[in-house]
PDB file of C-alpha atoms in Angstrom:
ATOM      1  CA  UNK B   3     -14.992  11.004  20.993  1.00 55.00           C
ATOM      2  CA  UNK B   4     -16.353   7.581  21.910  1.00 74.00           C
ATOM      3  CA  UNK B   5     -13.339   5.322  20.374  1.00 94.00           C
ATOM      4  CA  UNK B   6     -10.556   4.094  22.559  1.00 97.00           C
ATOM      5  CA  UNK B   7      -7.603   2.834  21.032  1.00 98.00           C
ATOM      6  CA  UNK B   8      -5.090   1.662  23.759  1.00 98.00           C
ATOM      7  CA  UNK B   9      -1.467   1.838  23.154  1.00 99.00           C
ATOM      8  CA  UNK B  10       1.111  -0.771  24.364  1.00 99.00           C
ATOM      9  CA  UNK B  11       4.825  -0.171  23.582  1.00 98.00           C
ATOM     10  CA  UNK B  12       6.427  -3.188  23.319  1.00 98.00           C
ATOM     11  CA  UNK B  13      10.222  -2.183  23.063  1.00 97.00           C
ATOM     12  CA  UNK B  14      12.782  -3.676  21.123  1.00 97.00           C
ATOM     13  CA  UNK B  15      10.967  -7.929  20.365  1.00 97.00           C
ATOM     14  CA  UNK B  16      11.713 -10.184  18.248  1.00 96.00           C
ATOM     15  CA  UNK B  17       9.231 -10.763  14.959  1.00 96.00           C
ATOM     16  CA  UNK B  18       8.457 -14.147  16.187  1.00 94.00           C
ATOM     17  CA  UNK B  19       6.999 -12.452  19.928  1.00 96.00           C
ATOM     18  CA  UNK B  20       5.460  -9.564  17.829  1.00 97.00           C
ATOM     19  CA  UNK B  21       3.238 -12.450  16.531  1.00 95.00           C
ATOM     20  CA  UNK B  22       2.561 -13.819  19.287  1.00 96.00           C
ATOM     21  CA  UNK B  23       2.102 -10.718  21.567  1.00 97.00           C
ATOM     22  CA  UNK B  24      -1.015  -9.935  18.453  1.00 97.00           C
ATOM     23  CA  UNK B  25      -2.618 -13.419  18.919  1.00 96.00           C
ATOM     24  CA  UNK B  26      -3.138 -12.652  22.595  1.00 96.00           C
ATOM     25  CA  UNK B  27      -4.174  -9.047  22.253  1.00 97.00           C
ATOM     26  CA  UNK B  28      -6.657 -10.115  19.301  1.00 96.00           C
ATOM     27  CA  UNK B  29      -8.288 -12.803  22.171  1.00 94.00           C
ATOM     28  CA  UNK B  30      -8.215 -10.443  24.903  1.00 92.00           C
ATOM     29  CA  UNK B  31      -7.491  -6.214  23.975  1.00 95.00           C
ATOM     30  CA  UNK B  32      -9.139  -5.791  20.892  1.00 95.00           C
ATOM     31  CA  UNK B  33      -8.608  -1.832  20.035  1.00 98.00           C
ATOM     32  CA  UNK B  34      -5.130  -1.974  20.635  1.00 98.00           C
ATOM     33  CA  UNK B  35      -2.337  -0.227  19.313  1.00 99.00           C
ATOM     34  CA  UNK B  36       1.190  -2.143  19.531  1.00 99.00           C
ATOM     35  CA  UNK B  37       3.934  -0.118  18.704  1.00 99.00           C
ATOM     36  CA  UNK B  38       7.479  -1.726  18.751  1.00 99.00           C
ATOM     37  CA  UNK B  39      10.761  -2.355  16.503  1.00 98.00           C
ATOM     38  CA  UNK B  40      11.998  -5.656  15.689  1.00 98.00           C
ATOM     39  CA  UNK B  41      16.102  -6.975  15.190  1.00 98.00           C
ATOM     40  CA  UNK B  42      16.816  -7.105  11.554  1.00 98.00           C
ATOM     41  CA  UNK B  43      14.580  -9.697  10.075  1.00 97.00           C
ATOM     42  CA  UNK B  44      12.887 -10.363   6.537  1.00 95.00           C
ATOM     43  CA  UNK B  45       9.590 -11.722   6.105  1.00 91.00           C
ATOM     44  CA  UNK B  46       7.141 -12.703   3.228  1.00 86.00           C
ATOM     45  CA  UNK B  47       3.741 -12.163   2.682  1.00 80.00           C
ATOM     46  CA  UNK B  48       0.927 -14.135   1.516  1.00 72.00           C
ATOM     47  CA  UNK B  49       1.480 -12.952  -2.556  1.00 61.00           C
ATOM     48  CA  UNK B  50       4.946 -14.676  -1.806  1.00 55.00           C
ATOM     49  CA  UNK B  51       3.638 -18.043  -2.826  1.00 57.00           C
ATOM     50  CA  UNK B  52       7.162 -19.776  -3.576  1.00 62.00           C
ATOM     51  CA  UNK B  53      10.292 -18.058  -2.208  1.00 70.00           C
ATOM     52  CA  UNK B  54      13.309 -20.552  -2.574  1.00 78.00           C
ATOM     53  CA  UNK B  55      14.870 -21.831   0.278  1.00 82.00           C
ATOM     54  CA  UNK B  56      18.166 -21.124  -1.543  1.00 86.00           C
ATOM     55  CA  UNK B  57      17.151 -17.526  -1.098  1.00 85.00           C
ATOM     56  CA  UNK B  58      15.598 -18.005   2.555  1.00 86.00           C
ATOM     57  CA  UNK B  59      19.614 -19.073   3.536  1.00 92.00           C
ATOM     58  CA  UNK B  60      20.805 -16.340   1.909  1.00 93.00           C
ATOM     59  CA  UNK B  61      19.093 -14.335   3.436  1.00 92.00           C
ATOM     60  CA  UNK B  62      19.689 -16.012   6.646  1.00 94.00           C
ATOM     61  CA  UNK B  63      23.292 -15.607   6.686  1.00 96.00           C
ATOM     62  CA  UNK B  64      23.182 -11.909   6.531  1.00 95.00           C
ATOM     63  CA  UNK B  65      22.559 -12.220  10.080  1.00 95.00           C
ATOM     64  CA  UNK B  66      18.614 -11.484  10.156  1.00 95.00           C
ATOM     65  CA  UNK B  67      15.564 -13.773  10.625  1.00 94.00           C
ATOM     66  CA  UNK B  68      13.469 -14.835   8.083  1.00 92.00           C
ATOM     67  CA  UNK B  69       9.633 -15.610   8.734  1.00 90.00           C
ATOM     68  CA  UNK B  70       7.130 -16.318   6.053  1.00 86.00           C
ATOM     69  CA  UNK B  71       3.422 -14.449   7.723  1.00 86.00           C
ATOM     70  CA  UNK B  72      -0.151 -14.368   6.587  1.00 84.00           C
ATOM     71  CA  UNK B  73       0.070 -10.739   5.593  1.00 85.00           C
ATOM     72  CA  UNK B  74      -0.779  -8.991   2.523  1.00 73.00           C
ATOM     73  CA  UNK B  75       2.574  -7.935  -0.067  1.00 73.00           C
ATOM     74  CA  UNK B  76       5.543  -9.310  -1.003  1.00 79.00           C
ATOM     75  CA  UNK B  77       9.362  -9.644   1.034  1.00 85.00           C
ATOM     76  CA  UNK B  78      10.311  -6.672   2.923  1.00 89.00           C
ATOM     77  CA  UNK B  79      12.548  -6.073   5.707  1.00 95.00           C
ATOM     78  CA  UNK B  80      12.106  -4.785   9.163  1.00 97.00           C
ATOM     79  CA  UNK B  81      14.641  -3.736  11.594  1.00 98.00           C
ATOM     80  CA  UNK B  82      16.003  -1.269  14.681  1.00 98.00           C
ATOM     81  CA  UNK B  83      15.108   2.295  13.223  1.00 98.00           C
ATOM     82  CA  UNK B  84      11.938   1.654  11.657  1.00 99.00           C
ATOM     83  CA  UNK B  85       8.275   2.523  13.946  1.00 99.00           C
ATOM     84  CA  UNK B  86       6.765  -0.740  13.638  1.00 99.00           C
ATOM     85  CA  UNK B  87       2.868  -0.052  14.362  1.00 99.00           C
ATOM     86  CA  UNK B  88       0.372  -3.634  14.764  1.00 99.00           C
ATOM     87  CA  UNK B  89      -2.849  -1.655  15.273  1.00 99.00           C
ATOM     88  CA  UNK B  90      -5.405  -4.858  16.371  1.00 99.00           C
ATOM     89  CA  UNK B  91      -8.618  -3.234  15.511  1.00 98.00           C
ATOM     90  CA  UNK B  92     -12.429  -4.852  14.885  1.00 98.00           C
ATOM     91  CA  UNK B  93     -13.288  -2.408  11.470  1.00 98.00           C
ATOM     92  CA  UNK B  94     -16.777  -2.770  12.847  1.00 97.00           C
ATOM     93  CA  UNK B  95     -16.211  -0.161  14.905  1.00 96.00           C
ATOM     94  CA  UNK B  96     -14.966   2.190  12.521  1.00 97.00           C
ATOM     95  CA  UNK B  97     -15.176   1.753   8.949  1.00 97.00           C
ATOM     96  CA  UNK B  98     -16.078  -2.044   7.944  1.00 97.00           C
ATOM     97  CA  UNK B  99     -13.222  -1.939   4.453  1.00 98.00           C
ATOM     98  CA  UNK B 100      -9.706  -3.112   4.698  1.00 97.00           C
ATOM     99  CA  UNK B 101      -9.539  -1.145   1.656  1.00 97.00           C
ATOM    100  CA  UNK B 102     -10.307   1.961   4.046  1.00 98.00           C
ATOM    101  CA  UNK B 103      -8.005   0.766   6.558  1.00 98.00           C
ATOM    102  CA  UNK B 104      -5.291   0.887   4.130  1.00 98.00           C
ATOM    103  CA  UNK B 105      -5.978   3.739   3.448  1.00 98.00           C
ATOM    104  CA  UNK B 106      -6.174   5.427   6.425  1.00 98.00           C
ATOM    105  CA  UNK B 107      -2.781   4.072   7.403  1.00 99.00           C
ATOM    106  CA  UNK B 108      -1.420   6.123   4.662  1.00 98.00           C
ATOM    107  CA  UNK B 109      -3.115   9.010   5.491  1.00 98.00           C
ATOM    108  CA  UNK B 110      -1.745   8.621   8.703  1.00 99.00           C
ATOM    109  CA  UNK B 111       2.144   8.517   7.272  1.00 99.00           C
ATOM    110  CA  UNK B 112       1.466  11.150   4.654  1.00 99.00           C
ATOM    111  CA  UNK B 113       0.234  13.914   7.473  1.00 99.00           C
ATOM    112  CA  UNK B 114       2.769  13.128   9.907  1.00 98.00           C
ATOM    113  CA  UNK B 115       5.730  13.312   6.946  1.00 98.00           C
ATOM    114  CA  UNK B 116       4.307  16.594   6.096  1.00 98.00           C
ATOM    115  CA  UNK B 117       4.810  17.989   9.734  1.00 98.00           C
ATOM    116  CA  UNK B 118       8.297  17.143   9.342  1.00 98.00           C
ATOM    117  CA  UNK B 119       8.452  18.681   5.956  1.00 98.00           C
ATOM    118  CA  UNK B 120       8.579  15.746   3.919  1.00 98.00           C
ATOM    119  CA  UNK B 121       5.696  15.403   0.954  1.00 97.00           C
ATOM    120  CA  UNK B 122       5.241  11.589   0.691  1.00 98.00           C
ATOM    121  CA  UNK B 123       2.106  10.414  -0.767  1.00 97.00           C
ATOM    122  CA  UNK B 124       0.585   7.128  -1.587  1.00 94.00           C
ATOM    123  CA  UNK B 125       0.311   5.927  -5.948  1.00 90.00           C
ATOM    124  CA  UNK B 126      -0.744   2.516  -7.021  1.00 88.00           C
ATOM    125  CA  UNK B 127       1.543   0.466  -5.029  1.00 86.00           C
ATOM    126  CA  UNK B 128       0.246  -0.155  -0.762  1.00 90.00           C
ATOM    127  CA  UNK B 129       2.516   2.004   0.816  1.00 94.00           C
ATOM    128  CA  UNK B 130       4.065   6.017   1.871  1.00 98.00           C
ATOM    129  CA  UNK B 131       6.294   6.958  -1.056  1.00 97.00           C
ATOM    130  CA  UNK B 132       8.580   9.909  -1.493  1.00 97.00           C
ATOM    131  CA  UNK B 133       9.286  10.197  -5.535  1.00 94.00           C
ATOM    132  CA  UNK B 134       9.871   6.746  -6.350  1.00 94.00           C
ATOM    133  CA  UNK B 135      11.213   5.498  -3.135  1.00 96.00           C
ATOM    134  CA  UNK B 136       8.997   4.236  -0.391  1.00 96.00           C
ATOM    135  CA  UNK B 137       9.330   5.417   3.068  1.00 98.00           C
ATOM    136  CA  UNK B 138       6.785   3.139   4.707  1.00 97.00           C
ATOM    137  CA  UNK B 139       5.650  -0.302   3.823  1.00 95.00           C
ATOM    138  CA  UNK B 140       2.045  -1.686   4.913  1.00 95.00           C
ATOM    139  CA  UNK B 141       1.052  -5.126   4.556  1.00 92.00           C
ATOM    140  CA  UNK B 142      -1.752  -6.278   6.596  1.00 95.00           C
ATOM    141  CA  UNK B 143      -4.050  -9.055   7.973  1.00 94.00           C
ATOM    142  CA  UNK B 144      -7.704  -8.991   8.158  1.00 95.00           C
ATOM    143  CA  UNK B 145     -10.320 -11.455   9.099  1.00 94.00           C
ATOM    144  CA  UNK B 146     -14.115 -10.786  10.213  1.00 94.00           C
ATOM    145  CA  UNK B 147     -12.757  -7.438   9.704  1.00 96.00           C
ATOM    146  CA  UNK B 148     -10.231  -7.899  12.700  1.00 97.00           C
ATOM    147  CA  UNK B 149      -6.949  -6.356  12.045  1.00 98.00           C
ATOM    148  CA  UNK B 150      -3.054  -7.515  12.584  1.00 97.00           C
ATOM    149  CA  UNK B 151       0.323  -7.012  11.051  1.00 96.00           C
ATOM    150  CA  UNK B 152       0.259  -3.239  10.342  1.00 97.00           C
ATOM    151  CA  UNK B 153       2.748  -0.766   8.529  1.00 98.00           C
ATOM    152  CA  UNK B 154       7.185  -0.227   9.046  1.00 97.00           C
ATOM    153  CA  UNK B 155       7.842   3.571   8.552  1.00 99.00           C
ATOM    154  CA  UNK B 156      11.303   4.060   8.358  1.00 98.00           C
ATOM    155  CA  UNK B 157      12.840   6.622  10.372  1.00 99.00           C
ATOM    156  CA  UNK B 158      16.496   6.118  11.305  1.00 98.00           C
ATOM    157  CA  UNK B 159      17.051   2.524   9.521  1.00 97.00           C
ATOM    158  CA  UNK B 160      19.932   1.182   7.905  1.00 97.00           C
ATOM    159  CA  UNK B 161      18.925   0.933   4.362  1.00 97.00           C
ATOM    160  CA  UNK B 162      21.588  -1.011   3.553  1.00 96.00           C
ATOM    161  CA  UNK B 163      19.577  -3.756   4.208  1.00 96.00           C
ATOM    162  CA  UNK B 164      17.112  -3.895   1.627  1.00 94.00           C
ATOM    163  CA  UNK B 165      19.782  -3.646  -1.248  1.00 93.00           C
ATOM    164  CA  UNK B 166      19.170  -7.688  -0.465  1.00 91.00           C
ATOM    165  CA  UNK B 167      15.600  -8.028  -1.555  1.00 88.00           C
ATOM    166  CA  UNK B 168      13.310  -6.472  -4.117  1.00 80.00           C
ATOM    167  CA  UNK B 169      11.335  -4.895  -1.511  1.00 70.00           C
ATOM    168  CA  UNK B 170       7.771  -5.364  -1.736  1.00 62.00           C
ATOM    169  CA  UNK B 171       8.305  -6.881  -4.914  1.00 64.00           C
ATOM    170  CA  UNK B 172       8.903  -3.902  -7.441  1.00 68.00           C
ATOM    171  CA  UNK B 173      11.727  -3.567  -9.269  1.00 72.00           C
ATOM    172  CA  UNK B 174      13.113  -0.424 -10.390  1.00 77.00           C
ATOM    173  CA  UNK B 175      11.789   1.437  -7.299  1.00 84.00           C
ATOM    174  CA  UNK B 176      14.164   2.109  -3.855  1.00 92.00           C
ATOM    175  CA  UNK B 177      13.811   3.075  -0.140  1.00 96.00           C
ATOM    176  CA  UNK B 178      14.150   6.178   1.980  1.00 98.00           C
ATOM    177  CA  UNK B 179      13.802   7.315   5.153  1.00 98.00           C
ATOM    178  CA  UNK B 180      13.395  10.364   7.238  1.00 99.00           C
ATOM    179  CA  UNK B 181      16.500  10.904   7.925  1.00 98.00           C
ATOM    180  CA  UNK B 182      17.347  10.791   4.226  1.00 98.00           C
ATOM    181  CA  UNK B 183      14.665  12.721   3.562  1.00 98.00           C
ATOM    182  CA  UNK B 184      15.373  15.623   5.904  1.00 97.00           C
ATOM    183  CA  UNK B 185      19.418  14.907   6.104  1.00 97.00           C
ATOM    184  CA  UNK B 186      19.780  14.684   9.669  1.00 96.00           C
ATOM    185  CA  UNK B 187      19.339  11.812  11.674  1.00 96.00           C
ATOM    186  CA  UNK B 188      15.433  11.200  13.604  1.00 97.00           C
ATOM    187  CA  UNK B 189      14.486   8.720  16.036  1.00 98.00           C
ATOM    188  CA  UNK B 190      11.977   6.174  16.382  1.00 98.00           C
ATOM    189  CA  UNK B 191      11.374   8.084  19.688  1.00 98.00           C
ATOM    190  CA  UNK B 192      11.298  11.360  18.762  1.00 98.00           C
ATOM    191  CA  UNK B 193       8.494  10.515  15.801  1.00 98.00           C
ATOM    192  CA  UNK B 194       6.268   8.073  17.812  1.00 99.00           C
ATOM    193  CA  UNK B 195       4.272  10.858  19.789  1.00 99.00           C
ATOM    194  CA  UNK B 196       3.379  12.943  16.272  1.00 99.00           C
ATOM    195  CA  UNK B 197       2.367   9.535  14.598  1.00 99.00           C
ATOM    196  CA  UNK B 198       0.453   8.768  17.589  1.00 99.00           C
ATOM    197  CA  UNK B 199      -1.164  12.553  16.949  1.00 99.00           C
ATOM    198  CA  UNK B 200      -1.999  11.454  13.417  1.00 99.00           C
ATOM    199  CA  UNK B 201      -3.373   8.373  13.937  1.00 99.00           C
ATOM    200  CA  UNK B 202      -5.996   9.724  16.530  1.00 98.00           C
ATOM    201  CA  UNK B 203      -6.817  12.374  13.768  1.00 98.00           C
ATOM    202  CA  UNK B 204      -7.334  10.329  11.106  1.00 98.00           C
ATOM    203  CA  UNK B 205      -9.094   7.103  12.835  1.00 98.00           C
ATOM    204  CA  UNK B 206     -10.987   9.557  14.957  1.00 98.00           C
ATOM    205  CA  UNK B 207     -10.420   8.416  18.215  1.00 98.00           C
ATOM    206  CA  UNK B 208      -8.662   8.640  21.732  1.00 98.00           C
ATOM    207  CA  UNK B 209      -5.434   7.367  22.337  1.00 98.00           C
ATOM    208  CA  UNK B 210      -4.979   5.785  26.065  1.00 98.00           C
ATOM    209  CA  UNK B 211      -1.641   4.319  27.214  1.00 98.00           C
ATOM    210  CA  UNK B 212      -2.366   0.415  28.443  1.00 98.00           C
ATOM    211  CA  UNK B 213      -2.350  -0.586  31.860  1.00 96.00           C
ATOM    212  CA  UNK B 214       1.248  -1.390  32.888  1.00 96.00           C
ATOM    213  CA  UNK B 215      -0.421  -4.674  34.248  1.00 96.00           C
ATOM    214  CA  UNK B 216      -2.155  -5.395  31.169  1.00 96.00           C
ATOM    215  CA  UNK B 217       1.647  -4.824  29.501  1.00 96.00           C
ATOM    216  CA  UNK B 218       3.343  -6.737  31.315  1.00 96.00           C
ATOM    217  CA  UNK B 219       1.105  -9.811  31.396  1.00 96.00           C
ATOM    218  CA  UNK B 220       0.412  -9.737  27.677  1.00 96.00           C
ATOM    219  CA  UNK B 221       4.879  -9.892  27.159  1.00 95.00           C
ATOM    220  CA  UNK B 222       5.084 -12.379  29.512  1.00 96.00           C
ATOM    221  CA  UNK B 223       2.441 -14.456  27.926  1.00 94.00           C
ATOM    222  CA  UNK B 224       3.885 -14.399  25.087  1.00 94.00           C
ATOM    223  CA  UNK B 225       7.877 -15.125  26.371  1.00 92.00           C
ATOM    224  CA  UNK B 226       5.961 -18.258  27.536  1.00 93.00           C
ATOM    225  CA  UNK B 227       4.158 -19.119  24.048  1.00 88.00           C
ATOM    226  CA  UNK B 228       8.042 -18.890  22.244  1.00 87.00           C
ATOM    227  CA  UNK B 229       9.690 -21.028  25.634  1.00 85.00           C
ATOM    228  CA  UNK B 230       7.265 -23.714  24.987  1.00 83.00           C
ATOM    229  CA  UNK B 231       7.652 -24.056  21.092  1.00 76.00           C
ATOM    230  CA  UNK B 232      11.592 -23.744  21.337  1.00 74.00           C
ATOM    231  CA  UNK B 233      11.430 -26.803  23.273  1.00 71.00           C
ATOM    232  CA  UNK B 234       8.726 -28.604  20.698  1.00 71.00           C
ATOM    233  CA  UNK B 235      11.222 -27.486  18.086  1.00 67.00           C
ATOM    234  CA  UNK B 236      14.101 -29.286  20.483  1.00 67.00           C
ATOM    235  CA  UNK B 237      12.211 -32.384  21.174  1.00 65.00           C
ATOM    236  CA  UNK B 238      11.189 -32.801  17.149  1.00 63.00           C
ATOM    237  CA  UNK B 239      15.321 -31.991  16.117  1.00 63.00           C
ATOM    238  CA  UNK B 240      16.457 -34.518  18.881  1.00 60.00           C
TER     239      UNK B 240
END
């Protein structure tokens, strides 16, 4: 097995660092795996194209951030429970079709939910569904067939949250999770290392943990990219 995907866990960051933290793996770690969860935040995607600001405060003042991204779908939300995977991947070196990679990020979801017992499968909307409720969302970025953004499987989440939106855009369908799904309550934690499993299997490669060097570096880098435009923010308010 010749492909090496490197994995850095991020921890608990912000969707603003998450952003961030891809830019500077993109320019520097390409074949890199982030893996993370974000504080309760909404965002919109690039089929969002007006999304009042009446509705951005709204949102707002349920006590999440709001970010509109240059990803693929609609408004969905991310938050602590979910597995938030940002695989930053050049296609080239696999299959050259975002309509693959889609794909195969499904694939991924579907065989790990069916180790834990849980048939999910993919239809004609992007995404892991169980029935009619979607388990895991994907909405990605690609350009020169270089990958960001990724795919929010939720595991423990508070579902509450999306009773605010119409996730991904469809009406008429809900949410689950697996801890719905198998009525007791999983982890993040405990389902990272079998999605980690799947995701070798199904983009055929080996999974390496980054240095702790590389880590560290990369989250600093980025603590310093959100410093610096906090105070461009500050100076442009004053």
């Amino acid at each position: 097995m010749s492909r090496v995907v490197r994995i850095l866990r991020a921890g608990r960051m912000s969707y603003a660092k998450s952003l961030r933290l891809q830019r500077l793996v993109a320019a520097s770690h390409l074949g890199t795996l982030i893996l993370t969860e974000h504080p309760p935040v909404y965002t919109i995607g690039i089929r969002t194209n007006v999304y009042p600001e009446y509705e951005e405060r709204r949102l707002k003042a349920l006590g999440a951030e709001y970010h509109r991204t240059n990803r693929g779908g609609l408004v969905t939300f991310h938050g602590p429970g979910q597995l938030i995977a940002y695989p930053i991947l050049d296609l080239k070196n696999f299959v050259p079709s975002v309509r693959w990679y889609v794909q195969s990020l499904e694939e991924v979801v579907i065989k790990m939910c069916l180790i834990y017992g849980v048939k999910a499968e993919r239809c004609k909307d992007t995404g892991v569904w169980c029935g009619n409720d979607k388990i895991c969302a994907i909405g990605v970025h690609a350009s020169r067939y270089k990958t960001s953004h990724g795919l929010a499987l939720n595991c423990d989440s508070d579902l509450s949250w999306f009773s605010h939106i119409v996730p991904c855009g469809l009406p008429g369908r809900g949410v689950t999770s697996l801890t719905r799904q198998l009525d007791h309550p999983i982890t993040v934690d405990e389902v990272t290392p079998t999605f980690l499993k799947c995701f070798a299997q199904v983009f055929v490669c080996e999974l390496k943990e980054m240095d702790k060097e590389d880590v560290n570096e990369l989250l600093r880098a980025s603590n310093e990219e959100i410093k610096t435009d906090e105070k461009i923010n500050n100076k442009k308010s004053e």
